[in-house]
Coordinates of C-alpha atoms in Angstrom, one line a residue:
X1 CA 96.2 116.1 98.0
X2 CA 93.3 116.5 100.5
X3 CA 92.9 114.4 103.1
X4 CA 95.1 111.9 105.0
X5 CA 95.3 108.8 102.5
X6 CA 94.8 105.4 103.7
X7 CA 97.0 103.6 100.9
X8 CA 100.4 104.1 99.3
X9 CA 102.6 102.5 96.7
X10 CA 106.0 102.0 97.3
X11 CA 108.8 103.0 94.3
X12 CA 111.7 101.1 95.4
X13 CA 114.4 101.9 93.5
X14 CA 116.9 100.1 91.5
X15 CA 119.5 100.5 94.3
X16 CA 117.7 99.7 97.1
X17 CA 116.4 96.4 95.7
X18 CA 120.1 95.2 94.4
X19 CA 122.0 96.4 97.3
X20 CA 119.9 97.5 100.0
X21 CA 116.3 95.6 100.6
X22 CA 116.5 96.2 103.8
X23 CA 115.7 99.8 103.7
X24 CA 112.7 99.4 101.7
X25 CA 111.6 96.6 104.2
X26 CA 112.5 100.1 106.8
X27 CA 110.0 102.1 104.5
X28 CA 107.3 99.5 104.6
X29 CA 107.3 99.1 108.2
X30 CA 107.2 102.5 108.7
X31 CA 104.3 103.5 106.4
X32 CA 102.4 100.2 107.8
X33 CA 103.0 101.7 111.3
X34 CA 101.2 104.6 110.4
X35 CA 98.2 102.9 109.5
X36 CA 98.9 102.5 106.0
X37 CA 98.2 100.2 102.8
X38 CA 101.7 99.5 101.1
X39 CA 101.4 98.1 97.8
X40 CA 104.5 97.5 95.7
X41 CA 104.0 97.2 92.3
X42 CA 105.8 94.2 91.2
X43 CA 105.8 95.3 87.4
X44 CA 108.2 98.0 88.4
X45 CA 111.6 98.8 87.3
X46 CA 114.6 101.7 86.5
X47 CA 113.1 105.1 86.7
X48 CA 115.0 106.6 83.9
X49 CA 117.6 108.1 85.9
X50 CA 120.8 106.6 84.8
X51 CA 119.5 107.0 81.3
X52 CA 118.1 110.5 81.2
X53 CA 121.8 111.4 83.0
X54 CA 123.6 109.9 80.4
X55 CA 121.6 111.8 77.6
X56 CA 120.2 108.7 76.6
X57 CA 116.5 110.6 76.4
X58 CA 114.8 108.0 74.1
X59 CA 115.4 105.5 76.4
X60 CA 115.2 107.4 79.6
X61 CA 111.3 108.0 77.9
X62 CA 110.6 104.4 77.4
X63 CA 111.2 103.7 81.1
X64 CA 109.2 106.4 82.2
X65 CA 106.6 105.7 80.2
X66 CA 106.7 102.1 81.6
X67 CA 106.6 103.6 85.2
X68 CA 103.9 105.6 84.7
X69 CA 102.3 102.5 82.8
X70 CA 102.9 100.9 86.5
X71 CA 101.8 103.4 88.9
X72 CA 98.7 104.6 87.0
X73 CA 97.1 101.3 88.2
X74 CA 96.6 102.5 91.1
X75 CA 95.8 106.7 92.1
X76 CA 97.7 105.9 95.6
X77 CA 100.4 108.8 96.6
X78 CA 103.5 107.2 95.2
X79 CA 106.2 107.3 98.0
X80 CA 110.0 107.1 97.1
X81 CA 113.5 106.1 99.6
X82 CA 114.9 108.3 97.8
X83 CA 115.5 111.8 96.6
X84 CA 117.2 111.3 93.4
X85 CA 114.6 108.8 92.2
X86 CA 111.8 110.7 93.3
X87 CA 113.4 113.9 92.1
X88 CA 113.1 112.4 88.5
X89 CA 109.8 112.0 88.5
X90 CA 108.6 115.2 90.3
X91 CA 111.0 117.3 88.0
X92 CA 112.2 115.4 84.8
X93 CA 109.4 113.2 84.0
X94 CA 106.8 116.2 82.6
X95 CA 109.9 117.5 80.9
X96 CA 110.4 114.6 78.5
X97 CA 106.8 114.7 76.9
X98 CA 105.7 117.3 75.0
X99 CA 102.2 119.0 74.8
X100 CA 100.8 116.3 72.3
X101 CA 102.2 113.2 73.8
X102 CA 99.6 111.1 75.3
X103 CA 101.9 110.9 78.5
X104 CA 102.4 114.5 79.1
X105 CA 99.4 114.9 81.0
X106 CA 99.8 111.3 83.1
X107 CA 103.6 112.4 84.2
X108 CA 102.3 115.7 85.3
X109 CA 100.0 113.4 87.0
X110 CA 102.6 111.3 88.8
X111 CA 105.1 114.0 89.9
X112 CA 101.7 115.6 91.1
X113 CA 101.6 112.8 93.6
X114 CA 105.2 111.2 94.3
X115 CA 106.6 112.0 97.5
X116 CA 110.2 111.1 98.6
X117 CA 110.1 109.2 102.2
X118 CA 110.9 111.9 104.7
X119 CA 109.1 114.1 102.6
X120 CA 105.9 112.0 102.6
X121 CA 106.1 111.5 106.5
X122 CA 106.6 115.2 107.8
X123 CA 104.7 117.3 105.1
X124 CA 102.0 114.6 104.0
X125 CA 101.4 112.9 107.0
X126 CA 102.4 115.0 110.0
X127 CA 104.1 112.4 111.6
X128 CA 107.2 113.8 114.2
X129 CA 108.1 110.5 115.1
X130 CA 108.2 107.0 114.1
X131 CA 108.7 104.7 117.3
X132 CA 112.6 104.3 116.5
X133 CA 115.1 104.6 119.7
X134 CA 118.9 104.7 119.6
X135 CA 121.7 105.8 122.0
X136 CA 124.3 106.7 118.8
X137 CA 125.0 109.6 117.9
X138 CA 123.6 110.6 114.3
X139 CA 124.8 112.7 111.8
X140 CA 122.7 113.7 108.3
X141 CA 124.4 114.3 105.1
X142 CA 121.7 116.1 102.9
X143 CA 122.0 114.2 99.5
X144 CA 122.1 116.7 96.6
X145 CA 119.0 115.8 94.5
X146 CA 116.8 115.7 97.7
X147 CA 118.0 119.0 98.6
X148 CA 118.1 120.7 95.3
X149 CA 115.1 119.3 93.5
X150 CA 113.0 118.7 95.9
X151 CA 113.8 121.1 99.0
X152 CA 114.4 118.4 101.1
X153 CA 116.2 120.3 104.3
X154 CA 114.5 120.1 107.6
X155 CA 112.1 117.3 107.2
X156 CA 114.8 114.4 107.7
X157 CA 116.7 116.1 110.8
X158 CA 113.2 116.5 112.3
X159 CA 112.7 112.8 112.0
X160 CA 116.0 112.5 113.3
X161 CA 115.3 114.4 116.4
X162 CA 112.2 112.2 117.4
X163 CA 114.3 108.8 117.2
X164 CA 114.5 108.3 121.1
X165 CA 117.8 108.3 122.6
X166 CA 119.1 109.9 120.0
X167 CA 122.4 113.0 119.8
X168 CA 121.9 114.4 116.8
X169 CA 124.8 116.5 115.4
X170 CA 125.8 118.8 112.4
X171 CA 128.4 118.4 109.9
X172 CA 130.7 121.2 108.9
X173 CA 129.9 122.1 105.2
X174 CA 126.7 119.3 105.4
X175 CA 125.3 120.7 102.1
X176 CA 128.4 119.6 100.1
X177 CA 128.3 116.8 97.7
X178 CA 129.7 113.5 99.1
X179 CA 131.0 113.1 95.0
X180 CA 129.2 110.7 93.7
X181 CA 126.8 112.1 91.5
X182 CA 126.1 109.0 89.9
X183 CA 128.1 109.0 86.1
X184 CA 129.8 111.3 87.9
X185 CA 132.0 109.0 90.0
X186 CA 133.2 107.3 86.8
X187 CA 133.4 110.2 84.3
X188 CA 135.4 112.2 87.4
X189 CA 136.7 109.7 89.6
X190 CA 139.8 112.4 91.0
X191 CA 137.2 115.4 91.6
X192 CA 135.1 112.5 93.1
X193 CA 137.4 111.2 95.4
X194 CA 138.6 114.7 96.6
X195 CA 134.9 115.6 97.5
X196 CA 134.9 112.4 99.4
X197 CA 137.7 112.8 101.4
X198 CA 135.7 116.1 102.6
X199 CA 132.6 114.6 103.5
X200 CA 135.0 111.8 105.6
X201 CA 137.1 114.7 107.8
X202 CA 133.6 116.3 108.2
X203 CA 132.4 113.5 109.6
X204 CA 134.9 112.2 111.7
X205 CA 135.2 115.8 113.2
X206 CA 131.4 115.7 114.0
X207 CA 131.5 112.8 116.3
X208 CA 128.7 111.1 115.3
X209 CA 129.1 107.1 115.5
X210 CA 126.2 106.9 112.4
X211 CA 125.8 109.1 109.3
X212 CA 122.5 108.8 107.7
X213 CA 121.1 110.0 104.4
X214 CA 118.2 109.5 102.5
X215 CA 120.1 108.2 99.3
X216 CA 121.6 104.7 98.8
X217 CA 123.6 106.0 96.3
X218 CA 125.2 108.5 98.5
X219 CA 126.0 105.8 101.5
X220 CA 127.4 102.9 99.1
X221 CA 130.1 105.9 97.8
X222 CA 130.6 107.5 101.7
X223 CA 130.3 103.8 103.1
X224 CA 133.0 102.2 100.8
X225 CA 135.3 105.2 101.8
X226 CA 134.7 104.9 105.6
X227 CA 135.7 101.5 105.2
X228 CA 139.4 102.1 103.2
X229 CA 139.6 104.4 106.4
X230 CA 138.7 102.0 108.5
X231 CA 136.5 103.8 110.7
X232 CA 133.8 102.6 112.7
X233 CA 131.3 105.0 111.8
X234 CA 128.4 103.7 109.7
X235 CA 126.7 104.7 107.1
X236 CA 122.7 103.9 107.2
X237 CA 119.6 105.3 105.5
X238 CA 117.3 107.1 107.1
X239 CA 114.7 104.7 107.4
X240 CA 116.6 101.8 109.1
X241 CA 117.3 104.6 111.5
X242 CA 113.9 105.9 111.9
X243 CA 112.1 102.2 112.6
X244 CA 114.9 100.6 114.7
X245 CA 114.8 100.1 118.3
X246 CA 117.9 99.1 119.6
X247 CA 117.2 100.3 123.2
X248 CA 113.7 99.5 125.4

């Protein structure tokens, strides 16, 4: 990409608009603070995740084909709230057209220019901080497709670090699955739960009065088992973080 674009398209994610809007309103606001153009393509739907998972490839195909379909309308960098989503376009979507299929060359295309959130903010556009301001005490549980498919280490924490106000601390083990690994969870739910109870102690021991993470996903599973403990911590994504400003 050369040059400092002017206009972006939003990729929601199937999550975040069932159970979370509020983070992509975060995402919005954030991107719009920075100058930008958001434009959220309303045609949009499931990335193929779930489905490709599954082994369902035929129909993982079809919605990736319709994705692509979607954000080919515009050449805009495509930005993502969220690593596993974004991860599946970057990584998984040129892997499930072949050399002759007309879409081979328009999802290397995509993945060429589809940045996860934190990602797109720190190594796209530079930024070190986005305005947000806090006195809690954060704590950042890497979610597993953001770190392993797309390298996604130091560019939340640095994010984290320019929220005003802020303590941010580490979590013993913080590269660990939380467990929930999407089909996962149901397919495993023991092995799921003892991962669980892991990332819990780890983050009750780390003091933090907020864990963040870049992955709905990965707060609904930590969230609902913060709450069966009932603790007090909560569990927020990184972008209600980054544009709130709870102190002047």
């Amino acid at each position: 990409m050369t040059g400092r674009p002017t206009r972006v398209q939003l990729l929601v994610t199937c999550l975040v608009d069932q159970f979370s809007p509020r983070v992509a309103e975060a995402a919005v606001a954030i991107l719009e603070r920075e100058g930008l153009d958001v434009h959220v393509p309303l045609a949009q739907t499931c990335c193929g995740q779930p489905a490709f998972n599954g082994g369902f490839t035929d129909e993982a195909r079809a919605m990736a084909r319709h994705t692509i379909d979607v954000f080919s309308a515009n050449p805009a960098p495509i930005v993502v709230p969220s690593g596993s989503c974004a991860d599946m376009i970057v990584n998984h979507y040129p892997e499930l057209f072949g050399g002759n299929d007309p879409y081979a060359e328009r999802a290397w295309a995509m993945a060429a220019r589809t940045f996860e959130l934190c990602q797109f903010l720190t190594d796209v556009l530079g930024v070190r901080a986005t305005g947000g301001a806090t006195t809690d005490t954060l704590a950042y549980h890497p979610s597993c497709h953001g770190l392993r498919g797309l390298a996604l280490r130091d560019q939340p924490r640095r994010l984290l670090e320019g929220v005003l106000g802020a303590r941010v601390v580490e979590l013993a083990d913080d590269e660990a699955c939380c467990g929930f690994g999407g089909l996962f969870s149901v397919k495993m739910p023991g092995l799921s739960g003892d991962m669980l109870r892991a990332k819990l102690d780890a983050i009750a021991d780390s003091g933090a009065g907020t864990v963040v993470a870049t992955d709905v996903s990965c707060l609904i599973h930590i969230s609902g088992g913060l709450r069966r403990r009932h603790s007090h911590v909560r569990a927020r994504h990184i972008a209600e973080v980054l544009v709130e400003r709870s102190i002047e």
